mmCIF file of C-alpha atoms in Angstrom:
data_model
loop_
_atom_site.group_PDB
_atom_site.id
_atom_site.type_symbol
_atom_site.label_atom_id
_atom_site.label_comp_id
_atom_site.label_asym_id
_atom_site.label_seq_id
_atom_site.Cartn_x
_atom_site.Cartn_y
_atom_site.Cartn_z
ATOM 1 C CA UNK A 1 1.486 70.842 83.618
ATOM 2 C CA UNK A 2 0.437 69.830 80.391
ATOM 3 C CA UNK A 3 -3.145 71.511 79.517
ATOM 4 C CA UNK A 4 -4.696 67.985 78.625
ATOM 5 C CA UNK A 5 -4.077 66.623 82.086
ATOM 6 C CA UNK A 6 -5.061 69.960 84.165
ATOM 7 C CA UNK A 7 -7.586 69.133 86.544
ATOM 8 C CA UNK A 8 -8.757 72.754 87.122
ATOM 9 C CA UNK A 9 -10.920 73.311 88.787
ATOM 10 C CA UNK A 10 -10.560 70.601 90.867
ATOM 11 C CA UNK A 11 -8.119 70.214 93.603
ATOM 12 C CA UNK A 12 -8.740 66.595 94.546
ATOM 13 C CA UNK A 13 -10.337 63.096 94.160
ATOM 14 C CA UNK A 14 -12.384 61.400 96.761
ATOM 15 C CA UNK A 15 -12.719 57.381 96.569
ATOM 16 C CA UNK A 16 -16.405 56.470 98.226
ATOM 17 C CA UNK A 17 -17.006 53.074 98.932
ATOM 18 C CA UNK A 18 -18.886 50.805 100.942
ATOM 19 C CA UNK A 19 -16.583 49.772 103.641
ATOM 20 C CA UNK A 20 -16.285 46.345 105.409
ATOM 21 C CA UNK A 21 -15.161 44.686 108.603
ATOM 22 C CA UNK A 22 -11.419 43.943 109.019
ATOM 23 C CA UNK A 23 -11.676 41.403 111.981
ATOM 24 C CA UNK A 24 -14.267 39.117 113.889
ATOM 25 C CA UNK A 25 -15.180 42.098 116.605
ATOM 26 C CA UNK A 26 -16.103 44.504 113.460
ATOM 27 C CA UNK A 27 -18.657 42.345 111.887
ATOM 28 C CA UNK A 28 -21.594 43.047 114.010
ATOM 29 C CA UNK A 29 -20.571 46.812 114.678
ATOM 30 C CA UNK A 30 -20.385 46.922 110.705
ATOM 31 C CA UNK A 31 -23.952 45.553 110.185
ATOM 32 C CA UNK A 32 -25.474 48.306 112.876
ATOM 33 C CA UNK A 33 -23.541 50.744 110.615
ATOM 34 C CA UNK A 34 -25.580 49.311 107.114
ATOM 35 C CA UNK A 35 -28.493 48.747 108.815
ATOM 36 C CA UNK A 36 -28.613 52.083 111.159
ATOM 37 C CA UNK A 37 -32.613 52.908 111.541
ATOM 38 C CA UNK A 38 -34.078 49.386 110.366
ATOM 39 C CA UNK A 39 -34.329 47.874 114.486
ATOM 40 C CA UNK A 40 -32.635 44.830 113.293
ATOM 41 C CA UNK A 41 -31.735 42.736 116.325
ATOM 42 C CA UNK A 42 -28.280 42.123 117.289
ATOM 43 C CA UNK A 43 -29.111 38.806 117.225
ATOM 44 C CA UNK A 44 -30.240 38.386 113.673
ATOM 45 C CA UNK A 45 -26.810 40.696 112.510
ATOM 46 C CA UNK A 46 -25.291 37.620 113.832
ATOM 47 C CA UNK A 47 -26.820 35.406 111.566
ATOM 48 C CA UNK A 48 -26.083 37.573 108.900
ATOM 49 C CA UNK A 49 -22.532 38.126 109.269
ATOM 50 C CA UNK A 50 -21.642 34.472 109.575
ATOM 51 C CA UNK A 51 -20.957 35.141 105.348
ATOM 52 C CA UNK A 52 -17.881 37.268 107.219
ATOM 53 C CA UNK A 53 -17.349 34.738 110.043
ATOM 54 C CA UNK A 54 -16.491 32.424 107.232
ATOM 55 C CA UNK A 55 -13.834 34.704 105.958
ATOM 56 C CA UNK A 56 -12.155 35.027 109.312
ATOM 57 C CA UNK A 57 -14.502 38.234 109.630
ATOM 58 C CA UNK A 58 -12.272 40.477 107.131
ATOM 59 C CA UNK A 59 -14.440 41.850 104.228
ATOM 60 C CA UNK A 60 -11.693 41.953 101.203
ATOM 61 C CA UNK A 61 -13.147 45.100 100.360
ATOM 62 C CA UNK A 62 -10.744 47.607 102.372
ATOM 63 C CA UNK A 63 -7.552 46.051 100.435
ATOM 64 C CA UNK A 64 -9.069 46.136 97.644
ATOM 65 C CA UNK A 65 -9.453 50.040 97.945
ATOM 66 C CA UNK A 66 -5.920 50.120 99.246
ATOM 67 C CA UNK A 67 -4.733 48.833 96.136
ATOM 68 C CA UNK A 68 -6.688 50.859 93.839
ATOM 69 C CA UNK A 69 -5.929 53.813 95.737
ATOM 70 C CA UNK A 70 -2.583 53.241 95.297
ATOM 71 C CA UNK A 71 -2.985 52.233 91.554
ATOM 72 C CA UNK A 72 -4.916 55.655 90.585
ATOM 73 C CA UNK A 73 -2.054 57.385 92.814
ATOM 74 C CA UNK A 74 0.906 56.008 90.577
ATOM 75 C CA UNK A 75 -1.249 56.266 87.247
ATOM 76 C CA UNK A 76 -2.037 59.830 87.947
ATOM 77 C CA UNK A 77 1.818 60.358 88.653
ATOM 78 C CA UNK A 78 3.098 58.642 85.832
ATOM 79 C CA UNK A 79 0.985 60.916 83.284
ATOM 80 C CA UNK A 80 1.301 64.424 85.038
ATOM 81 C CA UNK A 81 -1.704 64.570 86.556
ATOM 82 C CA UNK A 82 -1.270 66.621 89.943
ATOM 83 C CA UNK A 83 -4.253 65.847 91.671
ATOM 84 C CA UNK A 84 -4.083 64.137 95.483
ATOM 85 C CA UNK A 85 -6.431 60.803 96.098
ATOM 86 C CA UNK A 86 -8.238 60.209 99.483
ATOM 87 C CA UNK A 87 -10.542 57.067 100.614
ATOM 88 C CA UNK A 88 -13.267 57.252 102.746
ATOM 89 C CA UNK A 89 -16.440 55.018 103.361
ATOM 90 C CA UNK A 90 -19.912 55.179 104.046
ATOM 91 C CA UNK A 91 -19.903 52.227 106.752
ATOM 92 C CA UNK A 92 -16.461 51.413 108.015
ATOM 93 C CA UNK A 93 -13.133 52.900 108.653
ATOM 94 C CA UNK A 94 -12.052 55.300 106.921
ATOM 95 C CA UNK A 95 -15.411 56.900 107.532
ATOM 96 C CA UNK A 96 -16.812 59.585 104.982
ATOM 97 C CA UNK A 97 -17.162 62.572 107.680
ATOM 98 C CA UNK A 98 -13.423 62.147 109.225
ATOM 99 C CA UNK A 99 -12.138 62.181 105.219
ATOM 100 C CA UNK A 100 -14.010 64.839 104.160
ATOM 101 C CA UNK A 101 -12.323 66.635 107.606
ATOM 102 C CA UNK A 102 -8.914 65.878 106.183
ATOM 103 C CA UNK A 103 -9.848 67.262 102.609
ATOM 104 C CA UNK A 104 -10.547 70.786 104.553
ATOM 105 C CA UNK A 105 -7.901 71.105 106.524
ATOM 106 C CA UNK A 106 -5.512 70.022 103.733
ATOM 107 C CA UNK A 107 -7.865 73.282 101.476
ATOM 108 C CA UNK A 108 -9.270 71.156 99.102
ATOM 109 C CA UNK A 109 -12.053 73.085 98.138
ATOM 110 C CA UNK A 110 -13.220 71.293 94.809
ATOM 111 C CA UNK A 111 -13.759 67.764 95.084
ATOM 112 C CA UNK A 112 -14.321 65.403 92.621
ATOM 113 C CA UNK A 113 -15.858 61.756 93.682
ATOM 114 C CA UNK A 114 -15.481 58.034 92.506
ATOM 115 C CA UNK A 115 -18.245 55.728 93.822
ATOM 116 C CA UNK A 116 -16.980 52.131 93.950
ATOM 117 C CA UNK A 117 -20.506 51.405 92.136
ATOM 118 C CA UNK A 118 -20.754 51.989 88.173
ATOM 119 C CA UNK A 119 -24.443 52.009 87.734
ATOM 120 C CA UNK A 120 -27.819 53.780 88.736
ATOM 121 C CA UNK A 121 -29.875 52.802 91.388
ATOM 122 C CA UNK A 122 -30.639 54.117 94.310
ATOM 123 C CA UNK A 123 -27.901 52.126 96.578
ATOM 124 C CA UNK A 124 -25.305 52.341 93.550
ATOM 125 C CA UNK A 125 -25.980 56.158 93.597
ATOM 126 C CA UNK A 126 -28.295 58.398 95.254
ATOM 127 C CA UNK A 127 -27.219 56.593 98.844
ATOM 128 C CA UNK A 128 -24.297 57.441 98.490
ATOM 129 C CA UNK A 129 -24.891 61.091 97.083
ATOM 130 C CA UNK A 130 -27.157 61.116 101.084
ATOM 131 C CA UNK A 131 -24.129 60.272 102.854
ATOM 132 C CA UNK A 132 -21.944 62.889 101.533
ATOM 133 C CA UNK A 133 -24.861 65.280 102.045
ATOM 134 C CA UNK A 134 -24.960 64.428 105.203
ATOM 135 C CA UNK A 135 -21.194 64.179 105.963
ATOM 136 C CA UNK A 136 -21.060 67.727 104.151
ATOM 137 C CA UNK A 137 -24.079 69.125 107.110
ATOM 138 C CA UNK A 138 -21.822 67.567 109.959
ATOM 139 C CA UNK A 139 -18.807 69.539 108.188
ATOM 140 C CA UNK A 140 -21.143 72.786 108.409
ATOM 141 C CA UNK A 141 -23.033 72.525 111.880
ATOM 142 C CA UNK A 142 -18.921 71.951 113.275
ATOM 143 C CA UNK A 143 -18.292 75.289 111.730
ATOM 144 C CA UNK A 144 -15.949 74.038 108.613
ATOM 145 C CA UNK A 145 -15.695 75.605 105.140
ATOM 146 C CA UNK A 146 -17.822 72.805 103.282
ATOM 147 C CA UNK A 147 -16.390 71.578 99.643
ATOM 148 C CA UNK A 148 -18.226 71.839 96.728
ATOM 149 C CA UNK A 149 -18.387 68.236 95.673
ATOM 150 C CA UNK A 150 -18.831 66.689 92.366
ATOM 151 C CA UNK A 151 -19.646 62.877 91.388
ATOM 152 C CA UNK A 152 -17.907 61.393 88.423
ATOM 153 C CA UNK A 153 -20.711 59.841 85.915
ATOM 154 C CA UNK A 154 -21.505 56.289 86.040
ATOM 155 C CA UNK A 155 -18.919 54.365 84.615
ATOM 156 C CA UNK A 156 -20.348 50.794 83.298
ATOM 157 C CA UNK A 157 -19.360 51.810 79.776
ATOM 158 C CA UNK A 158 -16.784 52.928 79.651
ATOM 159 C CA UNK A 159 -13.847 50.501 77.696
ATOM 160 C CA UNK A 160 -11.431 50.691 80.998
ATOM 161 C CA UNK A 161 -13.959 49.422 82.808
ATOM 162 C CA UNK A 162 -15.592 46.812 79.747
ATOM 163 C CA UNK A 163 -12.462 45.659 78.454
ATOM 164 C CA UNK A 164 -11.078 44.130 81.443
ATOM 165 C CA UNK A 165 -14.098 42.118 82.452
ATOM 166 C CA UNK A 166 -13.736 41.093 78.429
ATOM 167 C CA UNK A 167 -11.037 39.606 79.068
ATOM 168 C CA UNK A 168 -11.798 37.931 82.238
ATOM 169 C CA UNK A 169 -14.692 36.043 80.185
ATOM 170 C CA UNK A 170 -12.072 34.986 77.685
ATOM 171 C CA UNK A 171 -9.686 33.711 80.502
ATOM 172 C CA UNK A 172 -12.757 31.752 81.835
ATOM 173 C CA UNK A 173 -13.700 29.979 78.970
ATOM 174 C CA UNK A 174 -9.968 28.767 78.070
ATOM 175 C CA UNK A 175 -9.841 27.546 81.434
ATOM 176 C CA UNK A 176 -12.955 25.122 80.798
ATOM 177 C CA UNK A 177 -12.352 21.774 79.601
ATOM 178 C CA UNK A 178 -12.271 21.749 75.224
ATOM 179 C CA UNK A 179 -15.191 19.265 75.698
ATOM 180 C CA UNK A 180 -17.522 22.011 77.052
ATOM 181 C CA UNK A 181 -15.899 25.287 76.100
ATOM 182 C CA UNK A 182 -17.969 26.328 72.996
ATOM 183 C CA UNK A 183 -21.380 25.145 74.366
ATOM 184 C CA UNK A 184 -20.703 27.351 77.953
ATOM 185 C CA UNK A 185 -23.261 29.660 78.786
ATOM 186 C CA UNK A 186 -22.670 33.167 79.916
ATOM 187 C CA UNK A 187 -24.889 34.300 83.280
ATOM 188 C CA UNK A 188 -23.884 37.928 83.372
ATOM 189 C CA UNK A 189 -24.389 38.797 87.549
ATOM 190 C CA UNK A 190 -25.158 41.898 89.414
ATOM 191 C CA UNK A 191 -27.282 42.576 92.783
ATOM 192 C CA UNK A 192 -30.339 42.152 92.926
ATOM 193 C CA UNK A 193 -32.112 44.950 94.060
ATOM 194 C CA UNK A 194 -36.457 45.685 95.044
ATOM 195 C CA UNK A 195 -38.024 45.292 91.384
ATOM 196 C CA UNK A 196 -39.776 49.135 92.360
ATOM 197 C CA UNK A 197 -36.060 50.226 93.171
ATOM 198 C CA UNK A 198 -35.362 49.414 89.334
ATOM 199 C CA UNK A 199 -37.945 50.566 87.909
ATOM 200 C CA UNK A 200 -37.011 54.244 89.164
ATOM 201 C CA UNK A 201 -33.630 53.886 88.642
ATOM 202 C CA UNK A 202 -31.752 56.434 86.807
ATOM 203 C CA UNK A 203 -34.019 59.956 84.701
ATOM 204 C CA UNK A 204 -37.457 60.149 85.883
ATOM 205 C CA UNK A 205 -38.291 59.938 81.947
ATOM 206 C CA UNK A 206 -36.470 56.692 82.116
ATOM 207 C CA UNK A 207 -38.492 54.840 84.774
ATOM 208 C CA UNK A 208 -40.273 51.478 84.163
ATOM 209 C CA UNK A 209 -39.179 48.112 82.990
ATOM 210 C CA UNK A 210 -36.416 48.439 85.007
ATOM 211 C CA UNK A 211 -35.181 51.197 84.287
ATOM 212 C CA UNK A 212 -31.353 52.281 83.903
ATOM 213 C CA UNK A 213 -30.696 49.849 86.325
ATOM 214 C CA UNK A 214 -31.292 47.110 84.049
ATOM 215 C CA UNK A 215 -30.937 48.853 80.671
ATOM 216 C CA UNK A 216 -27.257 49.663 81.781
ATOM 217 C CA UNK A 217 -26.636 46.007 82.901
ATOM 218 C CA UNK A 218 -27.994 44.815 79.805
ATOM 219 C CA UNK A 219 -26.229 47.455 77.547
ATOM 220 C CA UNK A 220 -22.749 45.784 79.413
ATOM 221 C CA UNK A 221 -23.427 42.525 78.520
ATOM 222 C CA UNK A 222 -23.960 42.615 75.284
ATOM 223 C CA UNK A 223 -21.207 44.360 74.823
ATOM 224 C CA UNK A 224 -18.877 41.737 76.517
ATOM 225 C CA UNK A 225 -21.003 38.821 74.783
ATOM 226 C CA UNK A 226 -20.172 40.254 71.087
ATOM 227 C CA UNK A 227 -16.781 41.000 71.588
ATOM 228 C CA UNK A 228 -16.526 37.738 72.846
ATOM 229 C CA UNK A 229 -17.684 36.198 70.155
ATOM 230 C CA UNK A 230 -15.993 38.819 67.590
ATOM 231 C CA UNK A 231 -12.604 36.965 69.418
ATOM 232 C CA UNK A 232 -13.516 33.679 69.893
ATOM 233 C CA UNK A 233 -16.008 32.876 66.610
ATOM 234 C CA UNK A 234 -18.428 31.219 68.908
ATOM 235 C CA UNK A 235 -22.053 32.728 70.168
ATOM 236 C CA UNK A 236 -22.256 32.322 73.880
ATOM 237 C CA UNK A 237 -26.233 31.693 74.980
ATOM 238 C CA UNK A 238 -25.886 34.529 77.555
ATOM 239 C CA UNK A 239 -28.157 35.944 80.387
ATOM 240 C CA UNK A 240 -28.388 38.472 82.663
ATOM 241 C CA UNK A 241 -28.800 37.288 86.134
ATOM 242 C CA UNK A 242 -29.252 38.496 89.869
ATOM 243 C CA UNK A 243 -27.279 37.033 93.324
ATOM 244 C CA UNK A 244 -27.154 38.499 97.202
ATOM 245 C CA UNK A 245 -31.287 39.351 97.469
ATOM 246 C CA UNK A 246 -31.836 40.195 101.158
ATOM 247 C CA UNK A 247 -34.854 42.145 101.190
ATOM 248 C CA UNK A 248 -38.492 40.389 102.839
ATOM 249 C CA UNK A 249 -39.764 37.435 101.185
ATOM 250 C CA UNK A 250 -43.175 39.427 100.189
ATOM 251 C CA UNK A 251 -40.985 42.050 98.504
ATOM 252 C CA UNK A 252 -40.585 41.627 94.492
ATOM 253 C CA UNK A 253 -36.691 41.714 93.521
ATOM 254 C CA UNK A 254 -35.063 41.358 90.300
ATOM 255 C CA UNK A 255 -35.288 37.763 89.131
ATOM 256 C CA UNK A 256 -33.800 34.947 88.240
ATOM 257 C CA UNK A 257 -31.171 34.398 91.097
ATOM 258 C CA UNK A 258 -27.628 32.722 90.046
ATOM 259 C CA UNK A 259 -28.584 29.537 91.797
ATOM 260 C CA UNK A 260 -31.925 28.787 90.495
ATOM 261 C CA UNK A 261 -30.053 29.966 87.070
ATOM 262 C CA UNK A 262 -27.819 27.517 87.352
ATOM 263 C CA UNK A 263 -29.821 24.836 88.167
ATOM 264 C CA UNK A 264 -32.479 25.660 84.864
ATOM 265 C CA UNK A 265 -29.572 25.889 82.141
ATOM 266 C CA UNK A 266 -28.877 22.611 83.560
ATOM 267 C CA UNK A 267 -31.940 20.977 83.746
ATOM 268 C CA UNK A 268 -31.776 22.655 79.825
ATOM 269 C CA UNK A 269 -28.802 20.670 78.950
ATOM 270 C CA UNK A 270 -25.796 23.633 79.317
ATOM 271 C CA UNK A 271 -22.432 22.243 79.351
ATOM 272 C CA UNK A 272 -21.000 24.815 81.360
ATOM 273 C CA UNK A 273 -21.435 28.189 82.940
ATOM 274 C CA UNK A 274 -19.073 31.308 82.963
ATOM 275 C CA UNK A 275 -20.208 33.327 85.734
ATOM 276 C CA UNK A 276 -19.697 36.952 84.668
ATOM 277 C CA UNK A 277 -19.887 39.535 87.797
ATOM 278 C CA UNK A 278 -20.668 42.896 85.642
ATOM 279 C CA UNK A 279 -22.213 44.298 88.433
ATOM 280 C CA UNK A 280 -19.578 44.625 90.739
ATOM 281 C CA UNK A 281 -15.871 46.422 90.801
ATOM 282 C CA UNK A 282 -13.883 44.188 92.731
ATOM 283 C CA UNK A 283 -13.857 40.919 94.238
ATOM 284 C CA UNK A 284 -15.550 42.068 97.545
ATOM 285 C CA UNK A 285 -17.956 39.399 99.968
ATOM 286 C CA UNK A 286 -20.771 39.493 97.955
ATOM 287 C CA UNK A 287 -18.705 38.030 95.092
ATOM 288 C CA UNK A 288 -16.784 35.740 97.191
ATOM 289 C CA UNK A 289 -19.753 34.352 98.977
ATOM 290 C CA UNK A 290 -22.469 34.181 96.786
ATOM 291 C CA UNK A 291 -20.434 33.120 93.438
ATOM 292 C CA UNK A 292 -16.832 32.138 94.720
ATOM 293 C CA UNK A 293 -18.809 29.767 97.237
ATOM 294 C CA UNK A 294 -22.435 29.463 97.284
ATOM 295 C CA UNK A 295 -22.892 29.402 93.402
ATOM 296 C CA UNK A 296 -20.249 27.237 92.911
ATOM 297 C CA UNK A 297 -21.122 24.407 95.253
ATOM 298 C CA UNK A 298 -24.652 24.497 93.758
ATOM 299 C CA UNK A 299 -22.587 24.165 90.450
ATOM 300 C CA UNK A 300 -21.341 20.921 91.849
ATOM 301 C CA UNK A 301 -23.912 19.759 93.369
ATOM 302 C CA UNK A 302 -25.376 19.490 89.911
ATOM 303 C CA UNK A 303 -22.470 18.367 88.419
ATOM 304 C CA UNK A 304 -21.966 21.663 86.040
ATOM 305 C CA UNK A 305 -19.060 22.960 85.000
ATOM 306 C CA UNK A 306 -18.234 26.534 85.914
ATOM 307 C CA UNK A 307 -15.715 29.182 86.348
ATOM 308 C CA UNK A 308 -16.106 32.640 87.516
ATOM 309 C CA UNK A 309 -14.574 35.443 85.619
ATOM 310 C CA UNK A 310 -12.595 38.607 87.310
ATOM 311 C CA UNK A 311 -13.745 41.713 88.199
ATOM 312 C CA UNK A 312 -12.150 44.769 87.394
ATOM 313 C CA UNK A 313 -10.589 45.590 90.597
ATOM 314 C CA UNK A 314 -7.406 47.461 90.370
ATOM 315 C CA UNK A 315 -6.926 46.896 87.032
ATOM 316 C CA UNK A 316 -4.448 49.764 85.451
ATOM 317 C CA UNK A 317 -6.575 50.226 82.405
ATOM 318 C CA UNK A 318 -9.665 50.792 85.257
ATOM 319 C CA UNK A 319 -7.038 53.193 86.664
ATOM 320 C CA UNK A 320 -6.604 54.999 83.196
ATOM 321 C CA UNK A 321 -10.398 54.997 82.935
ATOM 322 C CA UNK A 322 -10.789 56.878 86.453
ATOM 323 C CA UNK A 323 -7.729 59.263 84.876
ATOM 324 C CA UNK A 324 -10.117 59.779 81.919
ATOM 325 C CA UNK A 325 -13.519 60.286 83.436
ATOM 326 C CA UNK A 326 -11.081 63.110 85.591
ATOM 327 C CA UNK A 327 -10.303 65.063 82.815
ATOM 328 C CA UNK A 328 -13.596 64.720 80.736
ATOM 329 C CA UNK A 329 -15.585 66.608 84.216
ATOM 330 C CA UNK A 330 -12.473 68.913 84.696
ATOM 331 C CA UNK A 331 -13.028 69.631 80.819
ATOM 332 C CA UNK A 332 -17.087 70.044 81.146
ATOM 333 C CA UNK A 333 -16.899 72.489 84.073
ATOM 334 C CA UNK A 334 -14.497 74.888 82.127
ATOM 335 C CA UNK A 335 -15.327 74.711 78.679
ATOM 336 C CA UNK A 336 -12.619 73.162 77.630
ATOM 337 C CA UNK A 337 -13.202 70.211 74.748
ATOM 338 C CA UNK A 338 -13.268 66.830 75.832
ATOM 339 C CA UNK A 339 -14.772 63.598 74.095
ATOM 340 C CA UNK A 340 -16.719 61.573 76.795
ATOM 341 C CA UNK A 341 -15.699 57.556 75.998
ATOM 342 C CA UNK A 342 -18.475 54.805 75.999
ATOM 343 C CA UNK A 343 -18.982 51.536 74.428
ATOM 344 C CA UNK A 344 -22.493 49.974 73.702
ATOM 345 C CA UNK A 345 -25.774 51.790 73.159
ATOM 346 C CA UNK A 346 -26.848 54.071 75.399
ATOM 347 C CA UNK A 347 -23.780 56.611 74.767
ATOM 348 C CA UNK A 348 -21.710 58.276 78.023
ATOM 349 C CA UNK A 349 -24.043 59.098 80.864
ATOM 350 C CA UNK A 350 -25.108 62.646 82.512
ATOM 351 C CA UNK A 351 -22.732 64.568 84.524
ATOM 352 C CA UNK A 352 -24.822 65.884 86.677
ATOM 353 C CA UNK A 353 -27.648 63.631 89.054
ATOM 354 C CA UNK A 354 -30.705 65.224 87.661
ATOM 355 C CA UNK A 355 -33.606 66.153 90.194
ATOM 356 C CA UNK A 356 -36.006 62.689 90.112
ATOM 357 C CA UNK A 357 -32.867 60.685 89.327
ATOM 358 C CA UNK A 358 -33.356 57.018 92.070
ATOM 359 C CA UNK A 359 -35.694 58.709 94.226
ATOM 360 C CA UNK A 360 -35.976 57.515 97.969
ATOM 361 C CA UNK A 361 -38.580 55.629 99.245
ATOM 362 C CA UNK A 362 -37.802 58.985 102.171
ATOM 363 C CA UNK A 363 -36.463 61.841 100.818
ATOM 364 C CA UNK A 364 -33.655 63.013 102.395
ATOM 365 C CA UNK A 365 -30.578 65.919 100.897
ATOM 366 C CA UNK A 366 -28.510 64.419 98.274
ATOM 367 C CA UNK A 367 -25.077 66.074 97.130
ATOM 368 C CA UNK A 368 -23.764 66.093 93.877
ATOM 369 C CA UNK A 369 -26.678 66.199 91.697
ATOM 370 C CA UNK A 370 -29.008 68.835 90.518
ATOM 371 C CA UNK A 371 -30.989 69.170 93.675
ATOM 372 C CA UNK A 372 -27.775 69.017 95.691
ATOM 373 C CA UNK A 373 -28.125 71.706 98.485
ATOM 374 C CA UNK A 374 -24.375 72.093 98.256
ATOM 375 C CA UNK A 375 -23.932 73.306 95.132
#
């Protein structure tokens, strides 16, 4: 094996996601499974997965993994990089815990792992740093050797994952009518999370006005925005915008939602809206739902033209990126040279989960960071 493509000291690669229903019986099982500990009624997980019910209760997000499983298996095969890929997830089958099983008994014993969530906050991070904590103390208490487990860095900067969505804004506008192309508007989306959630998102040092929640999301978009104007020779008016708030009314969340968005560059006199989803990897419910439907017919209610650009997905150059990102850790953890890639301002991100980093509202064990009790 070539030296530039040696893993060392790794032995495998873990895919984390979410997880989602795959029929009409799973949806409410599913939502006990996100919700576990909140004493939601049944009832009310009823209401909310009629978004699934709509969809013939199948989240797309288990394909979706599927096919960027098997797109990181055949790009790590085509460039020589000997390193098996798993999936598991944090609230559907293939669960976390039973993975994690299989990675033992196969002997992996280093363990590198690739959220399906490229920024900081607390859910896009530290939640699921918990649940491999406490997949890893279920591992331990049934008397398993317990991997040590590493988290890739956040990824929203890097140019296999910018580049792509690039494009999908490009694809977006030329598929607008001439009369409104140049005057479209770009509302750059991502989920809207408690305003107190963002403001301790990311390095304690970095906490306030949002903090690397937002700063990351804004970092992103202005990156897409110039090189979309670097390609196209027209400045986009562009925001950055919130969608799928379910927290209590009386809680502050990051503002302004896609709909009332929508509705004020209207009233404003936009010709048209590209709907940008930076905040999400592939085209899972939340995307489909709140953009691909509810967005949209608010779009036409008000008689605004808009398209919705792709998400990254299973993109191959995504695929290169995860490649990449490999390497770069394998290289950190050895001493070996690497040269960490990132577009925008705020440079590649920290390897290592630093003690503070999206605190709980509860503390609870986290993995993979630098108060990991797996280390």
């Amino acid at each position: 094996m070539s030296e530039a493509l040696d893993p060392t000291p790794y032995d495998a690669l873990l895919l984390l996601s979410f997880g989602g229903p795959e029929g009409p019986d799973d949806v409410v099982p599913f939502l006990e499974n996100v919700t576990r500990g909140r004493g939601i009624p049944k009832e009310r997980l009823k209401e909310v997965g009629q978004h699934y019910f709509l969809f013939g209760g199948v989240s797309p997000i288990n394909d979706q993994n599927r096919t960027l499983l098997e797109a990181l298996r055949e790009d790590f095969a085509e460039h020589g990089l000997d390193l098996p890929v798993y999936w598991g997830n944090r609230n559907w089958s293939p669960y976390l815990t039973d993975t994690l099983r299989d990675l033992v008994r196969d002997g992996r014993r280093r363990v590198l792992v690739l959220a399906t969530s490229a920024y900081a906050s607390y859910s896009g991070c530290r939640q699921y740093r918990e649940d491999l904590a406490a997949a890893l103390a279920t591992l331990r208490a049934e008397g398993l050797d317990v991997p040590r487990v590493d988290k890739l860095r956040h990824y929203f900067n890097h140019p296999g994952f910018v580049r792509p969505m690039i494009e999908g804004v490009l694809k977006s506008l030329a598929d607008l009518p001439e009369e409104v192309r140049d005057g479209a508007h770009l509302a750059f989306t991502t989920h809207s999370i408690p305003t107190a959630a963002a403001d301790t998102s990311g390095p304690a040092e970095g906490h306030g006005d949002g903090g690397a929640y937002v700063r990351q999301h804004l970092d992103v978009a202005r990156v897409v925005a110039d090189a979309v104007r670097a390609e196209t020779g027209v400045d986009h008016p562009w925001e950055l915008v919130y969608q799928s708030r379910s927290g209590a009314p009386h809680i502050p969340w990051l503002e302004p939602d896609i709909c009332d968005h929508l509705q004020e560059r209207h009233e404003a006199g936009a010709p048209a809206v590209v709907m940008v989803p930076i905040g999400f990897v592939s085209d899972h419910m939340e995307v489909l739902y709140d953009l691909d439907t509810e967005a949209t017919a608010k779009a036409a209610e008000l008689g605004l033209p808009v398209r919705r650009s792709a998400t990254v997905g299973a993109d191959p150059r995504f695929a290169a990126a995860v490649r990449d990102l490999v390497l770069e850790r394998a290289a950190a953890e050895t001493g070996r040279p690497a040269t960490p890639c990132a577009l925008g301002a705020l440079g590649p991100g920290h390897d290592l989960c630093p003690v503070g980093c999206c605190p709980a509202r509860t503390p609870k064990p986290a993995a993979a960071g630098a108060d990991s009790p797996y280390a």
